[in-house]
CSV table of C-alpha atoms and ligand atoms in Angstrom, one decimal:
chain,number,residue,atom,x,y,z
A,9,LEU,CA,3.8,-27.3,2.3
A,10,ASN,CA,3.4,-24.7,5.1
A,11,SER,CA,-0.2,-24.5,6.0
A,12,VAL,CA,-2.5,-23.0,8.7
A,13,LEU,CA,-6.1,-23.7,9.4
A,14,PHE,CA,-8.0,-21.1,11.4
A,15,GLU,CA,-11.2,-22.3,13.0
A,16,ASN,CA,-14.1,-20.7,15.0
A,17,ALA,CA,-13.3,-17.2,13.8
A,18,VAL,CA,-15.6,-14.3,12.8
A,19,VAL,CA,-14.1,-14.1,9.3
A,20,VAL,CA,-14.5,-10.5,8.1
A,21,THR,CA,-13.3,-10.6,4.5
A,22,MET,CA,-13.6,-6.9,3.4
A,23,ASP,CA,-14.3,-8.2,-0.1
A,24,GLY,CA,-16.6,-6.5,-2.6
A,25,ALA,CA,-19.7,-8.4,-1.5
A,26,GLY,CA,-19.1,-7.8,2.3
A,27,THR,CA,-18.8,-11.5,2.9
A,28,LEU,CA,-18.7,-12.6,6.6
A,29,PHE,CA,-18.5,-16.1,8.1
A,30,ASP,CA,-19.6,-16.3,11.8
A,31,PRO,CA,-18.3,-18.7,12.8
A,32,GLY,CA,-16.0,-19.5,10.0
A,33,TRP,CA,-12.7,-21.1,8.9
A,34,LEU,CA,-9.8,-20.0,6.7
A,35,LEU,CA,-7.0,-22.1,5.2
A,36,VAL,CA,-3.6,-20.7,4.3
A,37,GLU,CA,-1.1,-22.6,2.2
A,38,GLU,CA,2.4,-21.1,1.8
A,39,ASN,CA,1.8,-17.4,1.3
A,40,THR,CA,-1.7,-17.7,-0.1
A,41,ILE,CA,-5.3,-17.8,1.1
A,42,VAL,CA,-6.6,-21.1,-0.4
A,43,GLY,CA,-10.0,-21.5,1.2
A,44,LEU,CA,-12.6,-20.2,3.7
A,45,GLY,CA,-16.2,-20.7,4.6
A,46,PRO,CA,-18.7,-21.2,7.4
A,47,MET,CA,-17.7,-23.7,10.1
A,48,GLU,CA,-20.4,-26.2,9.0
A,49,THR,CA,-18.5,-26.7,5.7
A,50,LEU,CA,-15.4,-28.1,7.6
A,51,PRO,CA,-15.2,-31.8,8.2
A,52,SER,CA,-16.4,-32.4,11.8
A,53,ASP,CA,-13.8,-35.2,12.3
A,54,PRO,CA,-10.7,-33.7,14.1
A,55,ALA,CA,-8.4,-36.1,12.4
A,56,ALA,CA,-9.7,-34.9,9.0
A,57,ARG,CA,-9.0,-31.3,10.1
A,58,ASP,CA,-5.5,-32.3,11.2
A,59,ARG,CA,-4.8,-33.6,7.7
A,60,MET,CA,-5.8,-30.2,6.2
A,61,ALA,CA,-3.0,-28.2,7.7
A,62,ASP,CA,0.3,-28.4,9.6
A,63,ARG,CA,-1.1,-26.1,12.2
A,64,ARG,CA,-4.6,-25.5,13.5
A,65,VAL,CA,-5.5,-22.3,15.3
A,66,ASP,CA,-8.7,-22.1,17.4
A,67,ALA,CA,-9.8,-18.5,17.1
A,68,ARG,CA,-12.2,-18.9,20.0
A,69,GLY,CA,-14.7,-16.5,18.5
A,70,GLY,CA,-12.1,-13.9,17.7
A,71,ILE,CA,-12.2,-11.6,14.6
A,72,LEU,CA,-10.0,-12.8,11.7
A,73,MET,CA,-9.6,-10.0,9.2
A,74,PRO,CA,-7.1,-8.6,6.6
A,75,GLY,CA,-4.3,-6.8,8.5
A,76,PHE,CA,-4.5,-3.1,8.7
A,77,VAL,CA,-2.6,-1.1,6.0
A,78,ASN,CA,-0.9,2.1,7.4
A,79,VAL,CA,-0.3,4.2,4.4
A,80,HIS,CA,1.9,7.0,5.8
A,81,THR,CA,4.5,7.0,8.6
A,82,HIS,CA,8.0,7.6,9.7
A,83,ILE,CA,8.5,4.7,12.2
A,84,SER,CA,12.1,5.4,13.0
A,85,MET,CA,11.1,8.6,14.8
A,86,ALA,CA,10.1,6.5,17.8
A,87,PRO,CA,12.8,8.0,20.1
A,88,PHE,CA,11.3,11.5,19.6
A,89,ARG,CA,7.8,10.5,20.6
A,90,GLY,CA,6.3,13.0,23.1
A,91,LEU,CA,9.1,15.6,22.9
A,92,GLY,CA,8.1,19.3,22.7
A,93,GLU,CA,4.4,18.6,22.5
A,94,ASP,CA,2.3,21.7,22.1
A,95,ARG,CA,5.2,24.0,21.2
A,96,PRO,CA,4.2,26.3,18.4
A,97,ASP,CA,7.6,26.0,16.8
A,98,ARG,CA,8.1,22.3,17.5
A,99,LEU,CA,9.5,21.3,14.2
A,100,ARG,CA,12.2,24.0,14.0
A,101,ARG,CA,12.9,24.3,17.7
A,102,PHE,CA,13.1,20.6,18.6
A,103,LEU,CA,13.0,18.3,15.7
A,104,PHE,CA,15.4,19.7,13.2
A,105,PRO,CA,18.3,20.2,15.7
A,106,LEU,CA,17.7,16.8,17.2
A,107,GLU,CA,17.5,15.1,13.9
A,108,LYS,CA,20.7,16.8,12.8
A,109,ARG,CA,22.5,15.6,15.9
A,110,PHE,CA,21.1,12.2,16.5
A,111,VAL,CA,19.7,10.7,13.3
A,112,ASP,CA,22.2,8.1,12.0
A,113,LYS,CA,21.9,4.5,10.7
A,114,SER,CA,21.6,2.9,14.1
A,115,LEU,CA,18.9,5.3,15.3
A,116,VAL,CA,16.9,4.7,12.2
A,117,TYR,CA,17.3,0.9,12.4
A,118,ASP,CA,16.5,0.7,16.1
A,119,GLY,CA,13.6,3.1,15.7
A,120,ALA,CA,12.3,1.0,12.8
A,121,ARG,CA,12.5,-2.2,14.8
A,122,PHE,CA,10.6,-0.6,17.7
A,123,GLY,CA,7.9,0.8,15.4
A,124,LEU,CA,7.6,-2.5,13.5
A,125,ILE,CA,6.9,-4.3,16.8
A,126,GLU,CA,4.3,-1.7,17.8
A,127,MET,CA,2.6,-1.9,14.4
A,128,ALA,CA,2.6,-5.7,14.0
A,129,LYS,CA,1.5,-6.3,17.6
A,130,SER,CA,-1.6,-4.1,16.9
A,131,GLY,CA,-2.6,-5.9,13.7
A,132,THR,CA,-0.9,-3.9,10.9
A,133,THR,CA,0.5,-6.1,8.1
A,134,CYS,CA,1.5,-3.5,5.5
A,135,PHE,CA,2.8,0.1,5.7
A,136,ALA,CA,4.3,3.0,3.7
A,137,ASP,CA,7.2,4.8,5.3
A,138,MET,CA,9.5,7.7,4.4
A,139,TYR,CA,12.6,8.9,6.3
A,140,TYR,CA,16.4,9.2,6.1
A,141,PHE,CA,18.7,6.1,5.9
A,142,GLU,CA,15.6,4.3,4.6
A,143,ALA,CA,17.7,1.2,3.8
A,144,GLU,CA,17.8,0.6,7.5
A,145,VAL,CA,14.0,0.6,7.6
A,146,ALA,CA,14.0,-1.8,4.8
A,147,ARG,CA,16.4,-4.1,6.6
A,148,ALA,CA,14.2,-4.0,9.8
A,149,ALA,CA,11.0,-4.6,7.8
A,150,ASP,CA,12.6,-7.6,6.1
A,151,GLU,CA,13.5,-9.0,9.5
A,152,ALA,CA,10.1,-8.3,11.0
A,153,GLY,CA,8.4,-9.9,8.0
A,154,LEU,CA,6.0,-7.0,7.3
A,155,ARG,CA,5.0,-5.8,3.8
A,156,ALA,CA,6.3,-2.3,3.1
A,157,ILE,CA,6.6,0.5,0.6
A,158,LEU,CA,9.6,2.6,1.6
A,159,GLY,CA,11.1,5.8,0.4
A,160,GLU,CA,14.2,7.8,1.1
A,161,THR,CA,13.2,11.4,1.8
A,162,ILE,CA,14.5,14.0,-0.7
A,163,VAL,CA,14.8,17.6,0.5
A,164,ASP,CA,16.4,20.8,-0.6
A,165,PHE,CA,18.6,21.2,2.5
A,166,SER,CA,21.4,19.0,3.9
A,167,ALA,CA,19.9,16.0,5.6
A,168,PRO,CA,21.3,13.5,8.2
A,169,ASP,CA,22.4,11.2,5.4
A,170,ALA,CA,23.1,13.6,2.6
A,171,ALA,CA,25.4,16.7,3.0
A,172,GLU,CA,24.2,18.4,-0.3
A,173,PRO,CA,20.7,19.7,-0.9
A,174,TYR,CA,18.9,17.0,-2.8
A,175,GLY,CA,21.5,14.4,-1.9
A,176,GLY,CA,18.6,12.2,-1.0
A,177,LEU,CA,17.9,11.7,-4.7
A,178,GLU,CA,21.2,9.8,-5.2
A,179,TYR,CA,20.6,7.8,-2.0
A,180,ALA,CA,17.1,7.0,-3.3
A,181,ARG,CA,18.4,5.7,-6.7
A,182,ARG,CA,20.8,3.3,-4.9
A,183,PHE,CA,18.2,2.3,-2.4
A,184,VAL,CA,15.7,1.6,-5.2
A,185,SER,CA,18.2,-0.6,-7.1
A,186,ASP,CA,19.2,-2.5,-4.0
A,187,TRP,CA,15.6,-3.4,-3.0
A,188,MET,CA,13.8,-3.8,-6.4
A,189,GLY,CA,12.3,-7.2,-6.7
A,190,HIS,CA,12.1,-8.0,-3.0
A,191,PRO,CA,8.9,-10.1,-2.5
A,192,ARG,CA,7.6,-7.9,0.4
A,193,VAL,CA,9.7,-4.7,0.7
A,194,SER,CA,9.2,-2.4,-2.2
A,195,PRO,CA,11.2,0.8,-2.7
A,196,SER,CA,9.6,4.1,-3.8
A,197,PHE,CA,10.6,7.7,-4.4
A,198,ALA,CA,9.8,10.2,-1.6
A,199,PRO,CA,10.3,13.9,-2.2
A,200,HIS,CA,9.4,15.5,1.1
A,201,ALA,CA,6.8,18.2,0.0
A,202,PRO,CA,6.1,20.8,-2.6
A,203,TYR,CA,7.6,23.4,-0.2
A,204,THR,CA,10.9,21.6,0.4
A,205,VAL,CA,11.5,20.2,-3.1
A,206,ASP,CA,11.5,22.5,-6.2
A,207,ALA,CA,9.6,21.8,-9.4
A,208,GLU,CA,12.7,20.6,-11.2
A,209,HIS,CA,13.5,17.9,-8.6
A,210,LEU,CA,9.8,17.0,-8.2
A,211,LYS,CA,9.7,16.2,-11.9
A,212,ILE,CA,12.9,14.2,-11.7
A,213,ALA,CA,11.6,12.1,-8.8
A,214,ALA,CA,8.2,11.6,-10.5
A,215,ALA,CA,10.0,10.5,-13.7
A,216,GLU,CA,12.2,8.1,-11.8
A,217,ALA,CA,9.2,6.6,-10.2
A,218,GLU,CA,7.3,6.3,-13.5
A,219,LYS,CA,10.2,4.7,-15.3
A,220,ARG,CA,10.4,1.9,-12.7
A,221,GLY,CA,6.7,1.5,-12.0
A,222,LEU,CA,7.1,2.7,-8.3
A,223,ILE,CA,5.1,4.8,-5.9
A,224,LEU,CA,5.9,8.5,-5.4
A,225,GLN,CA,5.2,9.4,-1.7
A,226,MET,CA,4.9,13.1,-0.8
A,227,HIS,CA,3.4,15.3,1.8
A,228,VAL,CA,0.8,17.4,-0.1
A,229,ALA,CA,-1.3,20.5,1.1
A,230,GLU,CA,-0.5,19.9,4.8
A,231,ALA,CA,0.5,23.3,6.0
A,232,ALA,CA,-1.1,26.7,6.0
A,233,ASP,CA,1.9,28.6,4.6
A,234,GLU,CA,2.3,26.0,1.8
A,235,SER,CA,-1.3,26.4,0.9
A,236,ALA,CA,-1.1,30.2,0.9
A,237,ARG,CA,2.0,30.1,-1.3
A,238,PHE,CA,0.6,27.8,-4.0
A,239,THR,CA,-2.8,29.3,-3.9
A,240,ALA,CA,-1.2,32.7,-4.7
A,241,SER,CA,0.9,31.2,-7.5
A,242,HIS,CA,-1.4,28.5,-9.0
A,243,GLY,CA,-4.8,28.5,-7.3
A,244,SER,CA,-3.9,25.7,-4.9
A,245,THR,CA,-1.2,23.2,-4.1
A,246,VAL,CA,-3.0,20.5,-6.0
A,247,LYS,CA,-3.3,22.7,-9.1
A,248,TYR,CA,0.4,23.6,-8.8
A,249,LEU,CA,1.4,19.8,-8.8
A,250,ASP,CA,-0.9,19.2,-11.7
A,251,SER,CA,0.8,22.1,-13.6
A,252,ILE,CA,4.1,20.4,-13.4
A,253,GLY,CA,2.7,16.9,-14.2
A,254,VAL,CA,3.2,15.3,-10.8
A,255,LEU,CA,-0.4,14.2,-10.3
A,256,SER,CA,-0.7,10.6,-11.4
A,257,PRO,CA,-1.8,7.1,-10.2
A,258,ARG,CA,1.7,6.7,-8.8
A,259,LEU,CA,1.4,9.6,-6.4
A,260,LEU,CA,0.6,8.8,-2.7
A,261,ALA,CA,-0.2,12.3,-1.3
A,262,ALA,CA,-0.1,12.5,2.5
A,263,HIS,CA,-2.5,14.7,4.4
A,264,VAL,CA,-4.2,16.9,1.7
A,265,VAL,CA,-6.0,19.0,4.4
A,266,TYR,CA,-6.2,22.0,2.0
A,267,ALA,CA,-8.3,20.9,-0.9
A,268,ASP,CA,-11.5,22.4,-2.3
A,269,ASP,CA,-14.0,20.7,-4.6
A,270,ALA,CA,-12.0,21.6,-7.7
A,271,ASP,CA,-8.9,20.1,-6.2
A,272,ILE,CA,-10.8,16.9,-5.2
A,273,ALA,CA,-12.1,16.6,-8.8
A,274,LEU,CA,-8.5,17.0,-10.1
A,275,LEU,CA,-7.2,14.3,-7.7
A,276,ALA,CA,-9.9,11.9,-8.8
A,277,ALA,CA,-9.4,12.6,-12.5
A,278,ARG,CA,-5.6,11.9,-12.1
A,279,ASP,CA,-6.3,8.8,-9.9
A,280,VAL,CA,-4.1,10.1,-7.1
A,281,ALA,CA,-4.0,8.2,-3.8
A,282,VAL,CA,-4.4,10.0,-0.5
A,283,ALA,CA,-2.9,9.1,2.9
A,284,HIS,CA,-5.4,10.5,5.4
A,285,CYS,CA,-3.8,11.1,8.8
A,286,PRO,CA,-6.7,12.3,11.0
A,287,GLN,CA,-5.1,12.0,14.4
A,288,SER,CA,-1.8,13.6,13.4
A,289,ASN,CA,-3.6,16.5,11.7
A,290,ALA,CA,-5.9,17.0,14.7
A,291,LYS,CA,-2.9,17.1,17.1
A,292,ALA,CA,-1.2,19.7,14.9
A,293,GLY,CA,-4.3,21.9,14.9
A,294,ARG,CA,-4.8,21.5,11.2
A,295,PRO,CA,-8.1,21.4,9.3
A,296,ILE,CA,-9.9,18.1,9.0
A,297,ALA,CA,-9.1,16.8,5.5
A,298,PRO,CA,-12.1,16.3,3.2
A,299,ALA,CA,-11.4,12.6,3.2
A,300,LYS,CA,-14.9,11.3,2.8
A,301,ARG,CA,-15.6,13.8,0.0
A,302,MET,CA,-12.4,12.6,-1.7
A,303,ALA,CA,-13.4,9.0,-1.3
A,304,ASP,CA,-16.9,9.8,-2.7
A,305,ALA,CA,-15.3,11.5,-5.7
A,306,GLY,CA,-13.3,8.3,-6.4
A,307,VAL,CA,-10.0,9.2,-4.9
A,308,ARG,CA,-8.2,6.2,-3.4
A,309,VAL,CA,-8.1,7.1,0.3
A,310,GLY,CA,-6.1,5.1,2.8
A,311,LEU,CA,-5.7,5.7,6.5
A,312,ALA,CA,-2.4,6.4,8.4
A,313,THR,CA,-0.9,7.1,11.7
A,314,ASP,CA,1.8,9.4,10.5
A,315,GLY,CA,5.1,9.3,12.5
A,316,PRO,CA,5.4,8.7,16.3
A,317,LEU,CA,6.3,12.4,16.7
A,318,SER,CA,3.2,13.7,14.9
A,319,GLY,CA,0.6,11.0,15.6
A,320,ASN,CA,2.2,9.3,18.6
A,321,GLY,CA,0.5,5.9,18.5
A,322,MET,CA,1.4,3.6,15.7
A,323,ASP,CA,-1.6,1.4,16.0
A,324,MET,CA,-4.3,1.6,13.4
A,325,GLN,CA,-7.2,0.8,15.8
A,326,THR,CA,-7.0,4.3,17.0
A,327,ILE,CA,-6.9,5.7,13.5
A,328,VAL,CA,-9.8,3.6,12.1
A,329,SER,CA,-12.0,5.3,14.7
A,330,TRP,CA,-10.6,8.8,14.3
A,331,TYR,CA,-11.5,8.7,10.6
A,332,PRO,CA,-15.3,8.5,10.9
A,333,LYS,CA,-15.4,10.6,14.1
A,334,LEU,CA,-13.7,13.6,12.6
A,335,GLN,CA,-15.5,13.3,9.3
A,336,LYS,CA,-18.8,13.3,11.2
A,337,VAL,CA,-17.7,16.5,13.0
A,338,ARG,CA,-16.6,18.0,9.7
A,339,GLU,CA,-19.8,17.3,7.9
A,340,LEU,CA,-22.1,17.4,11.0
A,341,LYS,CA,-23.8,14.2,9.9
A,342,ARG,CA,-24.0,10.9,11.9
A,343,ASP,CA,-23.7,8.6,8.8
A,344,THR,CA,-21.0,10.5,7.0
A,345,VAL,CA,-18.7,7.5,7.3
A,346,THR,CA,-20.2,4.2,8.4
A,347,ALA,CA,-18.3,1.8,10.5
A,348,LYS,CA,-18.1,-0.6,7.6
A,349,GLU,CA,-16.7,2.1,5.3
A,350,ALA,CA,-14.1,2.9,7.9
A,351,ALA,CA,-13.0,-0.7,8.3
A,352,TYR,CA,-12.7,-1.0,4.5
A,353,ALA,CA,-10.7,2.2,4.3
A,354,ALA,CA,-8.2,0.8,6.9
A,355,THR,CA,-7.7,-2.4,5.0
A,356,ILE,CA,-8.5,-2.8,1.3
A,357,GLY,CA,-8.7,1.0,0.9
A,358,GLY,CA,-5.1,1.3,2.1
A,359,ALA,CA,-4.0,-1.6,-0.1
A,360,ARG,CA,-5.5,0.2,-3.2
A,361,ALA,CA,-3.9,3.5,-2.2
A,362,LEU,CA,-0.5,1.7,-2.3
A,363,GLY,CA,-1.3,0.0,-5.6
A,364,LEU,CA,-1.4,-3.4,-3.8
A,365,GLY,CA,-5.2,-4.0,-4.0
A,366,GLU,CA,-4.8,-7.1,-6.2
A,367,LEU,CA,-2.4,-8.7,-3.7
A,368,THR,CA,-3.6,-7.8,-0.2
A,369,GLY,CA,-6.1,-5.8,1.8
A,370,SER,CA,-9.0,-8.3,1.8
A,371,ILE,CA,-9.6,-12.0,2.4
A,372,GLU,CA,-10.1,-13.7,-0.9
A,373,VAL,CA,-9.0,-17.0,-2.3
A,374,GLY,CA,-5.7,-16.4,-4.2
A,375,LYS,CA,-4.7,-13.3,-2.3
A,376,ARG,CA,-1.7,-13.2,0.0
A,377,ALA,CA,-2.4,-14.3,3.5
A,378,ASP,CA,-1.9,-10.9,5.3
A,379,LEU,CA,-4.1,-11.5,8.3
A,380,ALA,CA,-4.8,-10.2,11.8
A,381,LEU,CA,-6.6,-12.3,14.5
A,382,PHE,CA,-8.1,-10.2,17.3
A,383,ASP,CA,-9.4,-11.6,20.6
A,384,THR,CA,-12.9,-10.4,21.5
A,385,ASP,CA,-13.4,-11.7,25.0
A,386,SER,CA,-12.5,-8.6,26.9
A,387,PHE,CA,-14.9,-6.3,28.8
A,388,GLY,CA,-14.3,-3.4,26.4
A,389,VAL,CA,-15.2,-5.4,23.3
A,390,GLN,CA,-18.3,-7.4,24.2
A,391,PRO,CA,-21.1,-7.6,23.2
A,392,ILE,CA,-20.7,-7.8,19.4
A,393,HIS,CA,-23.9,-6.7,17.6
A,394,ASP,CA,-22.2,-5.4,14.5
A,395,VAL,CA,-18.7,-6.7,13.8
A,396,TYR,CA,-17.7,-3.5,11.8
A,397,SER,CA,-18.7,-1.4,14.7
A,398,THR,CA,-16.5,-3.6,17.0
A,399,ILE,CA,-13.5,-3.3,14.7
A,400,VAL,CA,-13.8,0.4,14.4
A,401,TYR,CA,-14.9,1.6,17.8
A,402,SER,CA,-14.2,-1.1,20.3
A,403,LEU,CA,-11.1,-3.2,19.5
A,404,LYS,CA,-7.9,-2.2,21.2
A,405,ALA,CA,-4.4,-2.6,19.9
A,406,SER,CA,-3.8,-5.0,22.8
A,407,ASP,CA,-6.5,-7.3,21.4
A,408,ALA,CA,-4.3,-8.4,18.5
A,409,ARG,CA,-3.4,-12.0,19.1
A,410,SER,CA,-1.7,-13.3,16.0
A,411,VAL,CA,-0.7,-11.6,12.7
A,412,LEU,CA,0.4,-13.2,9.4
A,413,VAL,CA,2.1,-11.6,6.5
A,414,ASP,CA,2.6,-13.6,3.3
A,415,GLY,CA,1.4,-16.7,5.1
A,416,ALA,CA,4.1,-16.4,7.9
A,417,PHE,CA,3.4,-15.6,11.5
A,418,VAL,CA,5.0,-12.2,12.3
A,419,VAL,CA,3.1,-12.1,15.7
A,420,ASP,CA,2.4,-15.5,17.2
A,421,GLU,CA,0.2,-15.5,20.3
A,422,ARG,CA,1.1,-11.9,21.1
A,423,THR,CA,4.8,-12.4,20.7
A,424,MET,CA,6.8,-10.8,17.9
A,425,VAL,CA,8.5,-13.5,15.9
A,426,GLY,CA,11.3,-11.9,13.8
A,427,ILE,CA,12.6,-9.3,16.4
A,428,ASP,CA,13.5,-9.8,20.0
A,429,GLU,CA,11.1,-7.5,21.8
A,430,SER,CA,13.1,-6.8,25.0
A,431,GLU,CA,16.3,-6.1,23.1
A,432,ALA,CA,14.4,-3.7,20.8
A,433,MET,CA,12.9,-1.9,23.8
A,434,ALA,CA,16.2,-1.6,25.6
A,435,ARG,CA,18.0,-0.2,22.6
A,436,LEU,CA,15.2,2.3,22.0
A,437,MET,CA,15.2,3.5,25.6
A,438,GLU,CA,18.9,4.1,25.4
A,439,THR,CA,18.5,6.3,22.4
A,440,ALA,CA,15.5,8.0,23.8
A,441,ALA,CA,17.4,8.9,27.0
A,442,ARG,CA,20.2,10.6,25.0
A,443,VAL,CA,17.7,12.5,22.8
A,444,GLY,CA,15.6,13.5,25.8
A,445,ALA,CA,18.7,14.9,27.7
A,446,ALA,CA,19.7,17.0,24.7
A,447,ALA,CA,16.1,18.2,24.2
A,448,ALA,CA,16.1,19.6,27.7
A,449,ASP,CA,18.7,22.1,26.6
A,450,LEU,CA,16.7,23.3,23.6
B,141,LIG,ZN1,4.6,12.5,7.3
């Protein structure tokens, strides 16, 4: 039996009752959390503790919490990070030509390995991703040991891995059948957006997802021209999607920055999940999504980095603080989103948005051991008066010490386990140099 006993941790469970143990312990057996409690309930005899587990970890007062859940990203875009910032026509001028020229299996695989290291080493245990050659992301996620929901992007133009418009649909069907049943890496369908996929193909993708019980990932109401177009035709992008039957509990809608109260009510009524990407939206000069209003209306809202081109950093520590800060600015109220609410949104909230709330996202006996242990002994973190405030506003990505997914260490004492970090860095730098040289001519 593979087992780990964490001791002397501030155990932050993110369960329904807000249970905290400070100091506390937690026991993992195989892939499951089997016990936890305050330190005084552990046997004081070290030999007795040795008998409880194969391995004991002294958390030294660090925070042990459910790993972050990043519900929307495109990790393979790592080589493009920082290119063409602040250009008004960035997507068309830089990204599309570069993707057309450079995106192939090896770029996607290398970019995914790089992104997985960045995510895991900052405490993320589970993520949702959509891009091209998504089978390469799946392969990398499998090696890294993270939990993932992955979708091949479907668009109405020729893509790096599909010559014909909507060629992604055929790729997606193959990808889904190849990865169905994997214990950690779940396939999904990922039409790009309502403005790049027509109603007929949206319905097909939604029906395929429904038939197989899978998530449907899509960018929704993210752009001003998209919103103007569907507001003119149907009242709003959300109303348009409802009119073609795409709003459902399977839909994971990324961004949703253009949504009024009627849209929010509709999203709640159809039990749609929303991936809120505050940093990426702010960088692009888009409106602040009504994320807290959606959450209050009952919409399942998770937090996300978006891709390395749009959001840059792939660590959720940054995002978990952007969420309350921007919502406070939006509503002009200090307590719009409390630190505790933000911490929950970044963990169990994300798990629920991905339909994984029964499996992961909180520390509860019987749930999978998807955990992040953060050191708290740095100058930027101390003192800790309120652990949720510390998690949301003080912890840095670099404070992540160890990360487990499904009971296995994916980061062990700050070192990635499943992927060689220096090799992944070298390969990424090589691709980034080629992409950067080409971008200089654009
Ligand atoms: Zn996106």
